mmCIF file of C-alpha atoms in Angstrom:
data_model
loop_
_atom_site.group_PDB
_atom_site.id
_atom_site.type_symbol
_atom_site.label_atom_id
_atom_site.label_comp_id
_atom_site.label_asym_id
_atom_site.label_seq_id
_atom_site.Cartn_x
_atom_site.Cartn_y
_atom_site.Cartn_z
ATOM 1 C CA MET A 1 40.223 -79.888 12.315
ATOM 2 C CA THR A 2 38.574 -80.126 8.864
ATOM 3 C CA GLY A 3 41.719 -80.686 6.835
ATOM 4 C CA PHE A 4 41.068 -77.550 4.788
ATOM 5 C CA THR A 5 42.663 -74.126 5.012
ATOM 6 C CA TRP A 6 41.613 -71.070 3.050
ATOM 7 C CA ASP A 7 44.270 -69.536 0.801
ATOM 8 C CA GLN A 8 44.761 -66.098 2.378
ATOM 9 C CA SER A 9 45.933 -64.588 -0.927
ATOM 10 C CA GLN A 10 42.544 -65.213 -2.570
ATOM 11 C CA TYR A 11 39.522 -62.954 -2.261
ATOM 12 C CA PHE A 12 36.525 -64.370 -0.406
ATOM 13 C CA PRO A 13 33.389 -62.413 -1.338
ATOM 14 C CA PRO A 14 30.594 -62.025 1.200
ATOM 15 C CA VAL A 15 27.671 -64.310 0.471
ATOM 16 C CA TYR A 16 24.929 -61.977 1.702
ATOM 17 C CA PRO A 17 24.392 -58.250 1.167
ATOM 18 C CA PRO A 18 25.649 -55.869 3.878
ATOM 19 C CA PHE A 19 22.181 -55.178 5.310
ATOM 20 C CA TRP A 20 21.845 -58.869 6.216
ATOM 21 C CA TYR A 21 25.054 -58.794 8.251
ATOM 22 C CA ALA A 22 23.897 -55.577 9.932
ATOM 23 C CA ALA A 23 20.552 -57.181 10.805
ATOM 24 C CA VAL A 24 22.002 -60.336 12.383
ATOM 25 C CA SER A 25 25.105 -58.799 13.973
ATOM 26 C CA PRO A 26 23.356 -58.114 17.328
ATOM 27 C CA LEU A 27 23.192 -61.883 17.800
ATOM 28 C CA SER A 28 26.995 -61.957 17.898
ATOM 29 C CA HIS A 29 26.902 -60.156 21.247
ATOM 30 C CA LEU A 30 25.052 -63.070 22.821
ATOM 31 C CA HIS A 31 26.469 -66.370 23.965
ATOM 32 C CA TYR A 32 26.054 -68.961 21.207
ATOM 33 C CA ASP A 33 23.384 -70.956 23.079
ATOM 34 C CA GLN A 34 21.360 -67.806 23.699
ATOM 35 C CA ALA A 35 21.723 -66.636 20.088
ATOM 36 C CA VAL A 36 20.449 -69.990 18.806
ATOM 37 C CA HIS A 37 17.365 -69.767 21.008
ATOM 38 C CA VAL A 38 16.700 -66.147 20.027
ATOM 39 C CA TRP A 39 17.087 -67.014 16.335
ATOM 40 C CA ALA A 40 14.779 -70.043 16.613
ATOM 41 C CA GLY A 41 12.237 -67.879 18.443
ATOM 42 C CA LEU A 42 12.405 -65.193 15.756
ATOM 43 C CA MET A 43 11.984 -67.738 12.969
ATOM 44 C CA THR A 44 9.059 -69.355 14.812
ATOM 45 C CA ALA A 45 7.462 -65.924 15.202
ATOM 46 C CA CYS A 46 7.922 -65.339 11.451
ATOM 47 C CA LEU A 47 6.170 -68.643 10.757
ATOM 48 C CA ILE A 48 3.260 -67.802 13.059
ATOM 49 C CA ILE A 49 2.794 -64.333 11.558
ATOM 50 C CA ALA A 50 2.939 -65.752 8.021
ATOM 51 C CA LEU A 51 0.351 -68.393 8.907
ATOM 52 C CA LEU A 52 -1.950 -65.785 10.424
ATOM 53 C CA LEU A 53 -1.687 -63.646 7.297
ATOM 54 C CA ILE A 54 -2.329 -66.640 5.034
ATOM 55 C CA TYR A 55 -5.356 -67.606 7.128
ATOM 56 C CA ARG A 56 -6.758 -64.068 7.118
ATOM 57 C CA PHE A 57 -6.309 -63.292 3.438
ATOM 58 C CA THR A 58 -6.966 -66.674 1.803
ATOM 59 C CA ASP A 59 -9.500 -69.490 2.049
ATOM 60 C CA VAL A 60 -6.996 -72.084 3.262
ATOM 61 C CA PRO A 61 -8.441 -74.193 6.120
ATOM 62 C CA VAL A 62 -6.706 -73.988 9.497
ATOM 63 C CA PHE A 63 -6.260 -77.754 9.532
ATOM 64 C CA LEU A 64 -4.214 -77.629 6.327
ATOM 65 C CA LEU A 65 -2.017 -74.820 7.672
ATOM 66 C CA LEU A 66 -1.314 -76.781 10.843
ATOM 67 C CA ILE A 67 -0.504 -79.944 8.891
ATOM 68 C CA LEU A 68 1.921 -78.000 6.683
ATOM 69 C CA CYS A 69 3.731 -76.835 9.840
ATOM 70 C CA LEU A 70 4.634 -80.466 10.472
ATOM 71 C CA SER A 71 6.262 -80.855 7.061
ATOM 72 C CA THR A 72 9.948 -81.660 6.850
ATOM 73 C CA PRO A 73 11.047 -78.362 5.248
ATOM 74 C CA VAL A 74 9.425 -76.271 7.991
ATOM 75 C CA ILE A 75 10.815 -78.369 10.830
ATOM 76 C CA HIS A 76 14.245 -78.546 9.192
ATOM 77 C CA SER A 77 14.305 -74.797 8.586
ATOM 78 C CA ILE A 78 13.657 -73.936 12.223
ATOM 79 C CA SER A 79 15.706 -76.720 13.816
ATOM 80 C CA SER A 80 18.797 -76.109 11.696
ATOM 81 C CA GLY A 81 18.779 -72.330 12.049
ATOM 82 C CA GLN A 82 17.856 -71.498 8.456
ATOM 83 C CA LYS A 83 15.991 -68.358 7.401
ATOM 84 C CA GLY A 84 13.234 -70.103 5.444
ATOM 85 C CA THR A 85 10.390 -68.884 7.641
ATOM 86 C CA LEU A 86 11.666 -65.309 7.342
ATOM 87 C CA LEU A 87 11.510 -65.650 3.565
ATOM 88 C CA LEU A 88 8.030 -67.185 3.881
ATOM 89 C CA LEU A 89 6.951 -64.116 5.844
ATOM 90 C CA ILE A 90 8.435 -61.749 3.248
ATOM 91 C CA PHE A 91 6.672 -63.574 0.406
ATOM 92 C CA THR A 92 3.417 -63.735 2.373
ATOM 93 C CA VAL A 93 3.466 -60.007 3.108
ATOM 94 C CA SER A 94 4.191 -59.345 -0.571
ATOM 95 C CA PHE A 95 1.246 -61.542 -1.553
ATOM 96 C CA VAL A 96 -1.077 -59.830 0.913
ATOM 97 C CA LEU A 97 -0.039 -56.380 -0.291
ATOM 98 C CA LEU A 98 -0.533 -57.432 -3.899
ATOM 99 C CA LYS A 99 -3.956 -58.894 -3.140
ATOM 100 C CA LYS A 100 -5.073 -56.033 -0.915
ATOM 101 C CA LEU A 101 -3.847 -53.126 -3.034
ATOM 102 C CA GLN A 102 -4.880 -54.605 -6.401
ATOM 103 C CA PRO A 103 -2.380 -52.834 -8.658
ATOM 104 C CA VAL A 104 -3.628 -50.882 -11.674
ATOM 105 C CA LYS A 105 -4.022 -53.066 -14.748
ATOM 106 C CA CYS A 106 -2.136 -51.742 -17.731
ATOM 107 C CA GLU A 107 -3.524 -52.542 -21.169
ATOM 108 C CA VAL A 108 -1.148 -53.132 -24.046
ATOM 109 C CA GLY A 109 -1.006 -50.102 -26.347
ATOM 110 C CA ARG A 110 -2.240 -47.644 -23.716
ATOM 111 C CA LEU A 111 -0.202 -45.435 -21.440
#
């Protein structure tokens, strides 16, 4: 169909680490249409949770957060089945933990 065949004698390394395949493998038990809807719902939920965390722990106005949801990268990420909003949630949680826990400052020359 594509005019390309993979040489079976060559090694094809996995692109993602094994835990990623373990995390998304339950979707393979669903019909493709259902899996797409579940995935889009999960990524939308990740976006909403990230926005709520950003709103709660920063001074960003709600209007700006809503406008950013209409940006091309956000819409493209959800509509094409990418994991961008999951990564946004991971980075947002990391930011919140960093801001909330305020790690100990280490001075140079002191242990």
